[in-house]
Short mmCIF file of C-alpha atoms in Angstrom, two decimals:
data_model
loop_
_atom_site.label_atom_id
_atom_site.label_comp_id
_atom_site.label_asym_id
_atom_site.label_seq_id
_atom_site.Cartn_x
_atom_site.Cartn_y
_atom_site.Cartn_z
CA MET A 90 180.27 92.47 141.91
CA LEU A 91 177.51 94.78 141.43
CA ARG A 92 174.64 93.49 139.24
CA ILE A 93 171.04 94.43 139.06
CA SER A 94 168.64 91.22 139.16
CA LYS A 95 167.28 89.14 136.10
CA LEU A 96 163.96 90.52 137.08
CA THR A 97 165.14 93.92 136.75
CA ASP A 98 166.83 93.41 133.61
CA TYR A 99 163.77 91.74 132.25
CA ALA A 100 161.51 94.69 133.56
CA ILE A 101 163.58 97.13 131.65
CA VAL A 102 163.17 94.95 128.40
CA LEU A 103 159.63 95.16 128.93
CA MET A 104 159.35 98.79 129.20
CA THR A 105 161.62 99.57 126.25
CA LEU A 106 159.00 97.47 124.24
CA PHE A 107 156.33 99.76 125.54
CA ALA A 108 158.57 102.86 124.69
CA ASN A 109 159.59 101.68 121.32
CA SER A 110 155.96 101.52 120.23
CA PRO A 111 153.98 104.30 121.76
CA ALA A 112 151.26 104.25 119.12
CA GLN A 113 150.66 100.27 119.72
CA GLY A 114 148.60 101.39 122.45
CA THR A 115 147.89 98.45 125.31
CA ARG A 116 149.78 95.50 124.80
CA THR A 117 148.58 92.51 126.58
CA ALA A 118 150.99 90.28 128.78
CA ARG A 119 151.00 87.40 126.37
CA ASP A 120 152.07 89.86 123.53
CA LEU A 121 154.66 91.16 125.60
CA ALA A 122 155.95 87.65 126.45
CA SER A 123 156.19 86.63 122.92
CA ALA A 124 157.83 89.86 121.87
CA SER A 125 160.43 89.50 124.62
CA ARG A 126 160.70 85.66 124.58
CA LEU A 127 160.31 85.58 128.48
CA PRO A 128 158.02 82.99 130.33
CA LEU A 129 154.41 84.58 130.58
CA PRO A 130 154.20 84.07 134.37
CA THR A 131 157.25 86.16 134.88
CA VAL A 132 156.19 88.90 132.16
CA SER A 133 152.70 88.97 134.42
CA LYS A 134 154.92 89.31 137.84
CA ILE A 135 156.83 92.24 136.50
CA LEU A 136 153.88 94.39 134.84
CA LYS A 137 152.10 93.76 138.04
CA SER A 138 155.18 95.37 139.94
CA LEU A 139 155.33 97.94 137.32
CA CYS A 140 151.82 98.95 137.80
CA ARG A 141 152.00 98.98 141.60
CA ALA A 142 154.86 101.70 141.10
CA GLY A 143 152.54 103.68 138.75
CA LEU A 144 154.82 103.32 136.02
CA LEU A 145 152.37 101.32 133.88
CA ALA A 146 148.46 101.57 133.71
CA SER A 147 146.26 98.47 133.07
CA GLN A 148 142.96 98.37 131.27
CA ARG A 149 140.66 95.53 131.74
CA GLY A 150 138.27 94.24 129.28
CA ALA A 151 138.51 92.41 125.61
CA SER A 152 140.66 95.42 124.32
CA GLY A 153 142.37 95.77 127.59
CA GLY A 154 146.19 95.15 128.38
CA TYR A 155 148.94 97.44 129.80
CA GLY A 156 150.65 100.86 128.42
CA LEU A 157 152.74 103.44 129.88
CA ALA A 158 151.27 105.54 132.71
CA ARG A 159 153.17 108.43 131.32
CA PRO A 160 155.69 109.52 128.58
CA ALA A 161 158.93 107.38 128.15
CA SER A 162 160.58 110.69 128.59
CA GLY A 163 159.28 111.01 132.12
CA ILE A 164 160.31 107.68 133.22
CA SER A 165 163.88 106.81 134.22
CA LEU A 166 165.73 103.95 134.74
CA ALA A 167 166.27 104.37 138.39
CA HIS A 168 162.13 104.27 138.50
CA VAL A 169 162.16 100.93 136.81
CA VAL A 170 165.02 99.29 139.15
CA GLU A 171 163.10 100.83 142.18
CA ALA A 172 159.57 99.64 141.10
CA ILE A 173 161.36 95.64 140.93
CA GLU A 174 164.30 96.01 143.69
CA GLY A 175 162.84 98.91 146.21
CA PRO A 176 165.11 101.89 146.77
CA LEU A 177 168.68 101.37 145.54
CA ALA A 178 171.01 100.95 148.52
CA LEU A 179 174.58 99.33 147.65
CA THR A 180 175.32 98.58 151.28
CA GLU A 181 173.18 98.48 154.65
CA CYS A 182 174.09 101.92 155.83
CA CYS A 183 172.63 103.48 152.45
CA ALA A 184 169.61 101.69 152.98
CA VAL A 185 166.22 104.00 153.57
CA ASN A 186 165.29 101.79 156.36
CA LEU A 187 168.63 101.76 158.24
CA LYS A 188 169.32 98.75 160.29
CA ALA A 189 172.27 99.15 162.79
CA CYS A 190 175.30 97.80 161.35
CA ASP A 191 177.62 95.85 163.42
CA VAL A 192 180.46 98.14 162.58
CA GLU A 193 178.76 101.33 162.07
CA GLU A 194 180.26 103.38 164.93
CA GLY A 195 184.01 102.73 163.83
CA CYS A 196 183.50 102.27 160.01
CA PRO A 197 185.06 105.42 158.08
CA MET A 198 183.15 104.16 154.86
CA ARG A 199 179.93 105.10 155.61
CA SER A 200 179.82 108.54 154.25
CA GLN A 201 181.76 107.10 151.16
CA TRP A 202 179.20 104.62 150.34
CA GLN A 203 176.47 107.06 150.17
CA VAL A 204 178.67 109.32 147.80
CA ILE A 205 178.80 106.17 145.80
CA ASN A 206 175.34 105.37 146.11
CA ARG A 207 173.93 109.01 145.24
CA ALA A 208 176.39 108.88 142.15
CA VAL A 209 174.91 105.61 140.66
CA TYR A 210 171.31 106.75 141.57
CA LYS A 211 171.79 110.04 139.42
CA ALA A 212 173.38 108.15 136.79
CA LEU A 213 170.50 105.74 136.53
CA ASP A 214 167.71 108.68 137.06
CA GLU A 215 169.58 110.78 134.54
CA LEU A 216 168.68 107.83 131.71
CA THR A 217 164.94 107.73 130.30
CA LEU A 218 163.42 105.05 128.53
CA ASP A 219 163.17 107.58 125.85
CA GLN A 220 166.88 107.93 125.51
CA LEU A 221 167.38 103.91 126.06
CA THR A 222 165.30 103.32 122.67
CA ARG A 223 167.60 105.61 120.74
CA PRO A 224 170.19 104.29 118.82
CA LEU A 225 173.47 104.28 120.80
CA GLU A 226 175.37 107.20 119.61
CA SER A 227 172.36 109.45 120.49
CA ALA A 228 172.19 108.31 123.81
CA VAL A 229 173.95 109.58 126.74
CA PRO A 230 177.55 109.50 126.01
CA LEU A 231 179.69 107.23 127.87
CA GLY A 232 182.24 109.90 129.39
CA ARG A 233 179.30 111.82 130.53
CA ALA A 234 177.70 108.84 132.51
CA LEU A 235 181.51 108.18 133.90
CA SER A 236 181.62 111.83 135.07
CA LEU A 237 178.68 111.64 137.00
CA VAL A 238 180.42 108.89 139.07
CA ARG A 239 183.74 110.55 139.25
CA SER A 240 182.29 114.27 140.22
CA PRO A 241 182.18 114.91 143.79
CA ALA A 242 179.06 115.40 145.88
#
């Protein structure tokens, strides 16, 4: 089963908290842990990864905290997933740092998996934080998301 990790799921939750309250400015890890009901150490770990990826900016000091490094409309779901998981690769043959697969030489599926991997990435990349925070009826229509998967590369 294809599934994102809990950390990635939590990172998306935290990023939508930022996107939902842009006027709030910076938010502390403690505030985010309370708002999301996630453990503070987990929130801190995720915030560091999101900062390293350039999705969040941190500010030190008494009025410090974290905030979006760019507008929510410029941050895709793919950016958040990659910040936590690394480059999207559904199989070994889709990985950026390609490792030799034991059956690669005679495998008829390599190019097919790469098409599927690109479709999944495209679907994630076309959804922005801004879209995720809108009511469901104004988000990307389900049919459009499914057409991304069905359309040939």
